[in-house]
mmCIF file with all atom_site columns, C-alpha atoms in Angstrom:
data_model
loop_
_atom_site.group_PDB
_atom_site.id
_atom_site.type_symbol
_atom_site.label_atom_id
_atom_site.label_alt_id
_atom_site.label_comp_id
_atom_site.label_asym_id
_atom_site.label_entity_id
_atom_site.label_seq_id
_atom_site.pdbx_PDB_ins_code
_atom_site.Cartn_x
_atom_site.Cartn_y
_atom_site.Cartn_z
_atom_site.occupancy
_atom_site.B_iso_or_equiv
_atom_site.pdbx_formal_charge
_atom_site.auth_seq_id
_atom_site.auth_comp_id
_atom_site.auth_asym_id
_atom_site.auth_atom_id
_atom_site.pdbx_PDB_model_num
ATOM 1   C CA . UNK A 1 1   ? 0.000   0.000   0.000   1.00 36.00 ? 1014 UNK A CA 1
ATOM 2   C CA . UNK A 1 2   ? 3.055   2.337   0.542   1.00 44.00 ? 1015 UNK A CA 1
ATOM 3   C CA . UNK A 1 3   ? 4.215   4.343   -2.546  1.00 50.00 ? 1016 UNK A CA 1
ATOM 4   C CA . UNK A 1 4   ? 6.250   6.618   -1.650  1.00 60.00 ? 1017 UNK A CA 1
ATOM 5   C CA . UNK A 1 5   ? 8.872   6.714   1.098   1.00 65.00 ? 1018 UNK A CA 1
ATOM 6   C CA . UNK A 1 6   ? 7.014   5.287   4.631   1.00 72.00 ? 1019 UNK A CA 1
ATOM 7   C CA . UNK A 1 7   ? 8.840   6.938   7.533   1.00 72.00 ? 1020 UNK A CA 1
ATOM 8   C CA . UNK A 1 8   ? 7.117   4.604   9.632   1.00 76.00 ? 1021 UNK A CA 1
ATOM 9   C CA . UNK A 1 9   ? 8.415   1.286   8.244   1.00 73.00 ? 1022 UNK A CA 1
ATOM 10  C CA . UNK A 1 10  ? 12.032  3.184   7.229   1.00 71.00 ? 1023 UNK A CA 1
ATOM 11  C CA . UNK A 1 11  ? 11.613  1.881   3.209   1.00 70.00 ? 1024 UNK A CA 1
ATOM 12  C CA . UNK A 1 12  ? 10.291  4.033   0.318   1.00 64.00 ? 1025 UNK A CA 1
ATOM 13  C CA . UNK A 1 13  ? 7.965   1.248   -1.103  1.00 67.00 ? 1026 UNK A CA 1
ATOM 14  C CA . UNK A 1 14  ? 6.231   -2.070  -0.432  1.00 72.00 ? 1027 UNK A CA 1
ATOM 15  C CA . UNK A 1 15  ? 7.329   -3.210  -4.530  1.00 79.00 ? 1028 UNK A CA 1
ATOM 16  C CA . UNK A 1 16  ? 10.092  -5.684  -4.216  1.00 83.00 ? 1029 UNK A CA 1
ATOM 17  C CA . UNK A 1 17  ? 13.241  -3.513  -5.675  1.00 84.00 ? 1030 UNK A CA 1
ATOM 18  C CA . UNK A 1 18  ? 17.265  -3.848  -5.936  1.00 88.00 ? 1031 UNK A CA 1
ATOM 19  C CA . UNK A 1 19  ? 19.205  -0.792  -5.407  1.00 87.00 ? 1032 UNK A CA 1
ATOM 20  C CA . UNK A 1 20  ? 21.411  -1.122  -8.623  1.00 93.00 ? 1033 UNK A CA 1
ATOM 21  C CA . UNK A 1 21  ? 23.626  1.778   -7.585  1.00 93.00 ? 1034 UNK A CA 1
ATOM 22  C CA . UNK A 1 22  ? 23.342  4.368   -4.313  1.00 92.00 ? 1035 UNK A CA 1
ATOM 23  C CA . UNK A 1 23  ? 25.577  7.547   -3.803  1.00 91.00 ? 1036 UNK A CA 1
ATOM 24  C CA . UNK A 1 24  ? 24.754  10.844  -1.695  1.00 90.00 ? 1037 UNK A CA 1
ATOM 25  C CA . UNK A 1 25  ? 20.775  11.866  -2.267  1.00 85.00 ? 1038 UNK A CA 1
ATOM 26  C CA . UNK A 1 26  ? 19.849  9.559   -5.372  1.00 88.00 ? 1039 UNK A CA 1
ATOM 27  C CA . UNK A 1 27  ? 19.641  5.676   -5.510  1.00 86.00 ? 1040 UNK A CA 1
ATOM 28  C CA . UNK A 1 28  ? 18.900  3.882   -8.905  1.00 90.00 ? 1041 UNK A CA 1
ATOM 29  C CA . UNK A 1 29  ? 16.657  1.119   -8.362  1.00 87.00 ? 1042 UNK A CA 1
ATOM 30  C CA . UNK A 1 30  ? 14.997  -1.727  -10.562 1.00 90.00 ? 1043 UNK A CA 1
ATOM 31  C CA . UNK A 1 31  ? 11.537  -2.873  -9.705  1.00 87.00 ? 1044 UNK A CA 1
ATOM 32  C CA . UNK A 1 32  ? 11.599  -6.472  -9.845  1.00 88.00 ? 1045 UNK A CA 1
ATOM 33  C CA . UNK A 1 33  ? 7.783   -7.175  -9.972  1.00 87.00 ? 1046 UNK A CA 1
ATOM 34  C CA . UNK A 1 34  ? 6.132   -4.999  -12.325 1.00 86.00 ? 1047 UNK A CA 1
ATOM 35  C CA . UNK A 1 35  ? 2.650   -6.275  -11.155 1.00 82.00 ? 1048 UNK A CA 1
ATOM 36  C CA . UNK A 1 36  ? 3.980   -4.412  -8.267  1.00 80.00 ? 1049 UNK A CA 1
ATOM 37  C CA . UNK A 1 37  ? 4.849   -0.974  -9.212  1.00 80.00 ? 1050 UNK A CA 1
ATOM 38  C CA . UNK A 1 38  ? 3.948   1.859   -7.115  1.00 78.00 ? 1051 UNK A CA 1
ATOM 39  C CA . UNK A 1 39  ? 1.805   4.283   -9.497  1.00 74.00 ? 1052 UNK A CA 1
ATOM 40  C CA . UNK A 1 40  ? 4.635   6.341   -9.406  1.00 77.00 ? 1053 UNK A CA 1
ATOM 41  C CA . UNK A 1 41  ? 5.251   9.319   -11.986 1.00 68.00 ? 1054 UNK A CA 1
ATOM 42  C CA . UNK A 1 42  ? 3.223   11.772  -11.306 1.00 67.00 ? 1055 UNK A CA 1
ATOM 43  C CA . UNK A 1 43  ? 5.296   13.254  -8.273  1.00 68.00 ? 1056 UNK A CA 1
ATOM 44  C CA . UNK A 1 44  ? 7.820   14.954  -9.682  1.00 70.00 ? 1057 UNK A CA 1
ATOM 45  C CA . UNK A 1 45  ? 9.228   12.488  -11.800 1.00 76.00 ? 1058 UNK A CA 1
ATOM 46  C CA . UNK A 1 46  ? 11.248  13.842  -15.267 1.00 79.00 ? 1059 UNK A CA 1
ATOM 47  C CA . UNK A 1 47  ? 12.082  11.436  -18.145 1.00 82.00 ? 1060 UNK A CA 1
ATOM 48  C CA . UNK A 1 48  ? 14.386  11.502  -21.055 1.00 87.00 ? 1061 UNK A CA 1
ATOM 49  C CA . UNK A 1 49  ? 12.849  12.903  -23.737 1.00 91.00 ? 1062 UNK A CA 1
ATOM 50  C CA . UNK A 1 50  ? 14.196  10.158  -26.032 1.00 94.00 ? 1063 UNK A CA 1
ATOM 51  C CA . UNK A 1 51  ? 13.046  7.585   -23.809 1.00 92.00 ? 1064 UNK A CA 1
ATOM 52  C CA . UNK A 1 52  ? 9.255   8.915   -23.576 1.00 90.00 ? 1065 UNK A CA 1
ATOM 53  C CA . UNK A 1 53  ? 9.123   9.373   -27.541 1.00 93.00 ? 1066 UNK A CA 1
ATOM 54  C CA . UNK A 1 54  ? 10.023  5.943   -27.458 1.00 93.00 ? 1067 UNK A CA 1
ATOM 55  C CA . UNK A 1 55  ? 6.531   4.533   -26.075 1.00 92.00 ? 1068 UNK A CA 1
ATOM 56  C CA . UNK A 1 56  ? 2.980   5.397   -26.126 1.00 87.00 ? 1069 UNK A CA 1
ATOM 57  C CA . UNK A 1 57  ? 2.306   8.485   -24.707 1.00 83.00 ? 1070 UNK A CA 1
ATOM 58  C CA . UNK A 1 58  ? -0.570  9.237   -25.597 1.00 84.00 ? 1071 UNK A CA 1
ATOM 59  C CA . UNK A 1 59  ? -2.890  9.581   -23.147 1.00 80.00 ? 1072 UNK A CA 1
ATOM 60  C CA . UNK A 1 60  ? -0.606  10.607  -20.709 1.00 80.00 ? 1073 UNK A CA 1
ATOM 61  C CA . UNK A 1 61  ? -1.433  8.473   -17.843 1.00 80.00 ? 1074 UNK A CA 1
ATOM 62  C CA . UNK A 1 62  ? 1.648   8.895   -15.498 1.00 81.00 ? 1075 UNK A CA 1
ATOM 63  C CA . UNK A 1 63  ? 1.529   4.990   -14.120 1.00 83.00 ? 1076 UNK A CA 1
ATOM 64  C CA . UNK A 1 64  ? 0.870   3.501   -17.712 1.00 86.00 ? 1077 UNK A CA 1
ATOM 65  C CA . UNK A 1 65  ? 3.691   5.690   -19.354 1.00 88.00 ? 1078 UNK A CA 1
ATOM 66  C CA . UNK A 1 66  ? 6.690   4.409   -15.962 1.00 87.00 ? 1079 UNK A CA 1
ATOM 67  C CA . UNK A 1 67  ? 5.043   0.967   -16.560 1.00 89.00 ? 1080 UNK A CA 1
ATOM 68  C CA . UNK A 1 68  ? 6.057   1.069   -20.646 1.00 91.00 ? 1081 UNK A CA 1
ATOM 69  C CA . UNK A 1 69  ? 9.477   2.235   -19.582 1.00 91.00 ? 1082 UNK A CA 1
ATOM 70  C CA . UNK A 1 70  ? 10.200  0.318   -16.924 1.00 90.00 ? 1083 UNK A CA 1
ATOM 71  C CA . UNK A 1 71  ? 8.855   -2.943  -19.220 1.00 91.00 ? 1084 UNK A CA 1
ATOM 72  C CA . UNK A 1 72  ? 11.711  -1.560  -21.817 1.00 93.00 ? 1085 UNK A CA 1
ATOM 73  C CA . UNK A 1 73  ? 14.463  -2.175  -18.806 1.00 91.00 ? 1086 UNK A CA 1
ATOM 74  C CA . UNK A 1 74  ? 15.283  1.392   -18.018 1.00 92.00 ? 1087 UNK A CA 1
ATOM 75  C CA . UNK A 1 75  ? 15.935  2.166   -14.017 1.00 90.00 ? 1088 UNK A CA 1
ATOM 76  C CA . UNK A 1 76  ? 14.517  5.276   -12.206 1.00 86.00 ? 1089 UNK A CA 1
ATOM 77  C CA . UNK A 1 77  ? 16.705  7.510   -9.614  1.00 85.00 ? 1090 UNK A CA 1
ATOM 78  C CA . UNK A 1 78  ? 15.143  8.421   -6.490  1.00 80.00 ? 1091 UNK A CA 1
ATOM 79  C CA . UNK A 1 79  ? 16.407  11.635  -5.676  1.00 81.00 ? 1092 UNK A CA 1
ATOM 80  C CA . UNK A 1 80  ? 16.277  12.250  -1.949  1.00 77.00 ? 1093 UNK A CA 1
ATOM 81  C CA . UNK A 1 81  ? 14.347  15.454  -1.484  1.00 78.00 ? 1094 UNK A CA 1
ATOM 82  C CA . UNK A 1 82  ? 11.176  16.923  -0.497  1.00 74.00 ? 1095 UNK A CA 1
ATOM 83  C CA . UNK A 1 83  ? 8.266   17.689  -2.697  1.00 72.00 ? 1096 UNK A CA 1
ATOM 84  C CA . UNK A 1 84  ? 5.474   20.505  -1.460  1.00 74.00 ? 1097 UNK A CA 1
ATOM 85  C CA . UNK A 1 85  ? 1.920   19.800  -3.340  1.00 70.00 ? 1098 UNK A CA 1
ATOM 86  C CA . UNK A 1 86  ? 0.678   23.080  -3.768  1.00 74.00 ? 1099 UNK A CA 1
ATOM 87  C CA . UNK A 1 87  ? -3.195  23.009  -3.354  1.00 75.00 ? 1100 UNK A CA 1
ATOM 88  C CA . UNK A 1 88  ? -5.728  25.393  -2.014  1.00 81.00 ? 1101 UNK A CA 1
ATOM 89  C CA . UNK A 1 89  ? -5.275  23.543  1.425   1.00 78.00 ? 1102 UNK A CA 1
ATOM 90  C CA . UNK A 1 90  ? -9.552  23.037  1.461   1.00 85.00 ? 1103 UNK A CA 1
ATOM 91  C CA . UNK A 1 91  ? -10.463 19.365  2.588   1.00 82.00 ? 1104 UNK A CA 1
ATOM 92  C CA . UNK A 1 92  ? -13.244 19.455  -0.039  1.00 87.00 ? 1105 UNK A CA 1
ATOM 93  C CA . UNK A 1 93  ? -10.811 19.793  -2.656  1.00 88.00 ? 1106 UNK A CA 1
ATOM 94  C CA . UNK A 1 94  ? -8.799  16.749  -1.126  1.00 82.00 ? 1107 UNK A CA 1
ATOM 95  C CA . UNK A 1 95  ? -12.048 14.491  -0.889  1.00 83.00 ? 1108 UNK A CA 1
ATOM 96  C CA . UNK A 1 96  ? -12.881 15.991  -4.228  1.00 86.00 ? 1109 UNK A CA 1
ATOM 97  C CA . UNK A 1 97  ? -9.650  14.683  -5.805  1.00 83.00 ? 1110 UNK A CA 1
ATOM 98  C CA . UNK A 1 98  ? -10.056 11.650  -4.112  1.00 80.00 ? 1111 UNK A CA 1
ATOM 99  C CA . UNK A 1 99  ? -13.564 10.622  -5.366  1.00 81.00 ? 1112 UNK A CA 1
ATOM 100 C CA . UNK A 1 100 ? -11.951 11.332  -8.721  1.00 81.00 ? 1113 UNK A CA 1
ATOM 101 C CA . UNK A 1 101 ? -9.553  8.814   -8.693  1.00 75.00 ? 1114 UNK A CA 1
ATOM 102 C CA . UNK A 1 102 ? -12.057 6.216   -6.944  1.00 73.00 ? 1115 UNK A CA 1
ATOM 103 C CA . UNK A 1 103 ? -14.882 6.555   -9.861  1.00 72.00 ? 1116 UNK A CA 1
ATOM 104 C CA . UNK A 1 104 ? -12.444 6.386   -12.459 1.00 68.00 ? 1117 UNK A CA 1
ATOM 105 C CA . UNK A 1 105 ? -13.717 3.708   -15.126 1.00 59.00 ? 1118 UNK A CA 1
ATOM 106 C CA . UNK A 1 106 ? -9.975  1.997   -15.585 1.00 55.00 ? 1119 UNK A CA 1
ATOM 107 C CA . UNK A 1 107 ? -11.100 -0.039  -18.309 1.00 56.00 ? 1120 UNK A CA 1
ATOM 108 C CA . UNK A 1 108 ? -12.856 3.262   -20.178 1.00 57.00 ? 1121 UNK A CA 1
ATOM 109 C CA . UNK A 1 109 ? -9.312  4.941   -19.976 1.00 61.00 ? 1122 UNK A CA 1
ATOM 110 C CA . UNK A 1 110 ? -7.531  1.552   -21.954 1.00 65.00 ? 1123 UNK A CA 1
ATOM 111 C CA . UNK A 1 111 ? -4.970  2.273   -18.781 1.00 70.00 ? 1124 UNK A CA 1
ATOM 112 C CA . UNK A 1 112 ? -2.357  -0.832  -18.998 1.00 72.00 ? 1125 UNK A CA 1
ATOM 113 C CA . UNK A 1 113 ? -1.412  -0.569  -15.688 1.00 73.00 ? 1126 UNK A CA 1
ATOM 114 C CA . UNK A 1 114 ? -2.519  0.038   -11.824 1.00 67.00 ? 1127 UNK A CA 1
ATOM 115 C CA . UNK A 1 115 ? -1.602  -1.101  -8.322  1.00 69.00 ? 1128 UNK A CA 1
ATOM 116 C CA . UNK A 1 116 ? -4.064  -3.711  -7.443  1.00 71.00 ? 1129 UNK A CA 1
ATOM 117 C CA . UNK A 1 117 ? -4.582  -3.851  -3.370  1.00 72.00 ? 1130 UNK A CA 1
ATOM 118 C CA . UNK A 1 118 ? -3.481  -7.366  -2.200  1.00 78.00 ? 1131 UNK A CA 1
ATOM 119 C CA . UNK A 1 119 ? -6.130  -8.461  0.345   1.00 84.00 ? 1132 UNK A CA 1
ATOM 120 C CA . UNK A 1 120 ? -4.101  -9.316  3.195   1.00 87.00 ? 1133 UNK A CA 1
ATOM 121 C CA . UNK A 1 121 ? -3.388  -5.690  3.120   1.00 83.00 ? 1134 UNK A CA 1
ATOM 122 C CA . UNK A 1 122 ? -6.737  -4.499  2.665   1.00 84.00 ? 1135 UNK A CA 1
ATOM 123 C CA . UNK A 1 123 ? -7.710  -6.635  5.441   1.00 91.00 ? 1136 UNK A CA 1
ATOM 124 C CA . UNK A 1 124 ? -4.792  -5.344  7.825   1.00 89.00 ? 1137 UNK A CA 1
ATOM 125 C CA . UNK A 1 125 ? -5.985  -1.301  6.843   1.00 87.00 ? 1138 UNK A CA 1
ATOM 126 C CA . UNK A 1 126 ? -9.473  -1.940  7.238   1.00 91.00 ? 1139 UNK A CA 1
ATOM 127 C CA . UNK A 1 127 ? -8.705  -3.267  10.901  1.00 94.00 ? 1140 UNK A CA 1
ATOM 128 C CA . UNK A 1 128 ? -6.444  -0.774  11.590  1.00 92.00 ? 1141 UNK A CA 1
ATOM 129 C CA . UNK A 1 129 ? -9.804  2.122   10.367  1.00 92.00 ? 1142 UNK A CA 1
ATOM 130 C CA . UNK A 1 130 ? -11.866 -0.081  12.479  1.00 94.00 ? 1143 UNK A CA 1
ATOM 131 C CA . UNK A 1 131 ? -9.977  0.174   15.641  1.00 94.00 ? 1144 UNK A CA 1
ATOM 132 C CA . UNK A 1 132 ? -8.421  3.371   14.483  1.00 93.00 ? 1145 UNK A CA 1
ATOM 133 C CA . UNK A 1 133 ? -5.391  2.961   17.669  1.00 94.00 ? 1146 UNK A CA 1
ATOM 134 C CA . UNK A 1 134 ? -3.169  1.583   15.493  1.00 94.00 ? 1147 UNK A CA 1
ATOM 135 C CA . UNK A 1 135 ? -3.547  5.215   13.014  1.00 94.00 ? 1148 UNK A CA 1
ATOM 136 C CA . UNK A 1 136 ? -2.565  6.837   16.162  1.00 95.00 ? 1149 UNK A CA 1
ATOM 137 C CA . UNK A 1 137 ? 0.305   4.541   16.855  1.00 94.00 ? 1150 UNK A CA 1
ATOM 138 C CA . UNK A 1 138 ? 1.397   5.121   13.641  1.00 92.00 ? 1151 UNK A CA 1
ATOM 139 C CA . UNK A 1 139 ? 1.562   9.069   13.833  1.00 94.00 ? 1152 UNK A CA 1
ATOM 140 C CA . UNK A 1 140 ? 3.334   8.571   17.475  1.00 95.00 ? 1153 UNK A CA 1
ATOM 141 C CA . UNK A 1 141 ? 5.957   6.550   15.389  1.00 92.00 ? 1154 UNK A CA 1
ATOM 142 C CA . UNK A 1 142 ? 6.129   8.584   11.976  1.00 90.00 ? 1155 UNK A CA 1
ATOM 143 C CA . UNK A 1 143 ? 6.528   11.631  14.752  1.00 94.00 ? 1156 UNK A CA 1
ATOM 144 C CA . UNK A 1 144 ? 9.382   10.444  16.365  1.00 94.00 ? 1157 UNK A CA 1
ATOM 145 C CA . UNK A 1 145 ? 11.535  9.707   13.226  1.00 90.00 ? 1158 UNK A CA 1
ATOM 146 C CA . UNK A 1 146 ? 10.667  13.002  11.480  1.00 88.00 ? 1159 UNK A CA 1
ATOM 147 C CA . UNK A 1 147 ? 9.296   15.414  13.983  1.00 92.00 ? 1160 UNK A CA 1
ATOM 148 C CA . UNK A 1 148 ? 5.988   17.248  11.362  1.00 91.00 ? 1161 UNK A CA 1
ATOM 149 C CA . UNK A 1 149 ? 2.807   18.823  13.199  1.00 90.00 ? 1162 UNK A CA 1
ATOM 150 C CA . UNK A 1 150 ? 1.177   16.819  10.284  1.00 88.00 ? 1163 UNK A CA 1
ATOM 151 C CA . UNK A 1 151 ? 1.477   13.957  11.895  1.00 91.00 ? 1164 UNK A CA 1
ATOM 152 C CA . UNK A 1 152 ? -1.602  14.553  14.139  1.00 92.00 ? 1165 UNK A CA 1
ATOM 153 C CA . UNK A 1 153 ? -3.740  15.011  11.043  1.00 91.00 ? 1166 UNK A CA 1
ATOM 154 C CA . UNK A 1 154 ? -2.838  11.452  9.721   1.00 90.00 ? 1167 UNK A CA 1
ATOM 155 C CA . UNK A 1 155 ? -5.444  9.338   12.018  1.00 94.00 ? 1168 UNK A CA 1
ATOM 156 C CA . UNK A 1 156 ? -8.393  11.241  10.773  1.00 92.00 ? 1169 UNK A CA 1
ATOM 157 C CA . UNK A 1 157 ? -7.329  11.726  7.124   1.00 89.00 ? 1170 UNK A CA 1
ATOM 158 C CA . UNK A 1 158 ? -6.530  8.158   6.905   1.00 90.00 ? 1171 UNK A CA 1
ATOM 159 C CA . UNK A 1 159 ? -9.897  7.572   8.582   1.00 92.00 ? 1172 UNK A CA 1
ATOM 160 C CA . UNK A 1 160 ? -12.274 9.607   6.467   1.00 89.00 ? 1173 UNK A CA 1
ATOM 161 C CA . UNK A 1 161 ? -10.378 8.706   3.247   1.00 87.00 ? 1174 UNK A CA 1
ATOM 162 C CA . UNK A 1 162 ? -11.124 4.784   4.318   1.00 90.00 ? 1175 UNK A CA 1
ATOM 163 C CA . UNK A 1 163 ? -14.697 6.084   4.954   1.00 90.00 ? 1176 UNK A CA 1
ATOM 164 C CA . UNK A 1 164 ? -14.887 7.948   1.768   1.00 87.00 ? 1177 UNK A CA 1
ATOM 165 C CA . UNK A 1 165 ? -13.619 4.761   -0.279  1.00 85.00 ? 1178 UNK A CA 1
ATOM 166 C CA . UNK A 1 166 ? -16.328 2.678   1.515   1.00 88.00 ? 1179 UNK A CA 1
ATOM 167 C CA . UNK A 1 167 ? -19.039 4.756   0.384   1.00 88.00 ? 1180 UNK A CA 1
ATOM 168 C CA . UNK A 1 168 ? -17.589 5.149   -3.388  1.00 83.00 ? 1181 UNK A CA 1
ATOM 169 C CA . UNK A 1 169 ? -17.096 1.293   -3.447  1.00 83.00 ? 1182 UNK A CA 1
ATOM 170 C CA . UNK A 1 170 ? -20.485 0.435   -2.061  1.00 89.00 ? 1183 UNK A CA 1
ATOM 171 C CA . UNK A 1 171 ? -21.947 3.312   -4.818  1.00 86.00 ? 1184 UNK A CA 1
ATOM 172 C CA . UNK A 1 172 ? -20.423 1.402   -7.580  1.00 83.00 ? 1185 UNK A CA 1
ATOM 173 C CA . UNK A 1 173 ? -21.835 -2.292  -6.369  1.00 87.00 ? 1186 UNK A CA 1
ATOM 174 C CA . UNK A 1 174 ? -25.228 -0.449  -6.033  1.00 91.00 ? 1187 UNK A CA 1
ATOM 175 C CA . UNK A 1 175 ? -24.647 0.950   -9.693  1.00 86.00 ? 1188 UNK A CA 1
ATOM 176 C CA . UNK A 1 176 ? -23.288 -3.062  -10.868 1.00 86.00 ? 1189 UNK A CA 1
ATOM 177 C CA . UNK A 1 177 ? -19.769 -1.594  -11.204 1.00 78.00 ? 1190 UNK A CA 1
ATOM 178 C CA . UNK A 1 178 ? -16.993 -3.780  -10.297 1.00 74.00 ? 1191 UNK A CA 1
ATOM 179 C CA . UNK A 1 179 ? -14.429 -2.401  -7.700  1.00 71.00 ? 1192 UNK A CA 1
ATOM 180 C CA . UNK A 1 180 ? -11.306 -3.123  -9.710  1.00 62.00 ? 1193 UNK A CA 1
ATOM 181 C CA . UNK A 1 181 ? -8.784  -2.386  -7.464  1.00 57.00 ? 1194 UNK A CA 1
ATOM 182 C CA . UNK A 1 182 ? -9.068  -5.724  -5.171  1.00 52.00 ? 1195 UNK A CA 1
ATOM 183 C CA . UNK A 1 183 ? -6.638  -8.375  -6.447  1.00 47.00 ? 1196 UNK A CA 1
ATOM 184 C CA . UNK A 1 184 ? -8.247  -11.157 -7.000  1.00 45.00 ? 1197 UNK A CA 1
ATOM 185 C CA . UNK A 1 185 ? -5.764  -13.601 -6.488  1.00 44.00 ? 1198 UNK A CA 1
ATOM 186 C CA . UNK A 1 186 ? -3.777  -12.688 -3.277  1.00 43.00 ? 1199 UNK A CA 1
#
């Protein structure tokens, strides 16, 4: 479920990779399960121009065009710095941009590519919504290794956005939609 780097669990994703080479601030890394890929590229992530005008662009959907390169063997860097998403800081916005990305018809967009959740994990976030102590013991422990204010907000935004998929998901079944982000065979 982790995508980008998880303070908490001290690793930048759950996708199986092999640090090819490391030095001061940037590590090149190959994802060795594809199936697996964090839908990286959309956070500031810059390609070769030869390299993009090498695949299908076209649609630019961020996690279909890294999954076209990263089938053609190239590596990405991860470049050790911070990124600020600029927004206009309103939770309706955030929700708004959420829905977005749960109603999305996948198939409609011909997308190649997205993370399916695995449903041991599933499983292990709903519980931890449910009982919502283990949010908070999270925060406690993201706050200790990197010391943010922010940290407080995490139980409840992780809370409402698990509340927030539950109603979009049980939409869709109402509506005869499949919810097509549950791997079906994990």
């Amino acid at each position: 479920m982790y995508e980008r780097y998880n303070y908490i669990r001290g690793k930048w994703t759950d996708s199986p990779i092999e640090i090819v080479h490391e030095k001061e601030g940037v590590e090149i890394v190959k994802f060795l399960d594809l199936s697996k890929m964090p839908p990286i590229g959309s956070n500031g992530a810059f390609f070769r121009k030869d390299i993009l005008l090498s695949i299908k662009y076209d649609p630019f959907i961020h996690t279909d065009v890294c999954y076209r390169i990263l089938q053609k063997g190239y590596l990405f860097a991860i470049v050790d710095t911070e990124m600020i998403h600029k927004q206009d800081g309103k939770f309706s916005t955030f929700i708004k941009k959420k829905n977005r990305r749960l109603n999305r018809n996948y198939e409609e967009l011909g997308r190649e590519f997205y993370q399916k959740v695995e449903t041991k994990k599933l499983i292990s976030l709903i519980l931890k919504c449910i009982f919502f102590l283990p949010l908070v013991f999270d925060a406690i422990v993201g706050f200790i290794k990197k010391p943010s204010l922010v940290w407080f907000l995490h139980p409840l935004v992780t809370e409402l956005t698990f509340i927030n998929a539950v109603f979009q998901s049980i939409k869709k079944l109402l509506k005869g939609q499949e919810i097509t982000h549950i791997s079906k065979n994990s």
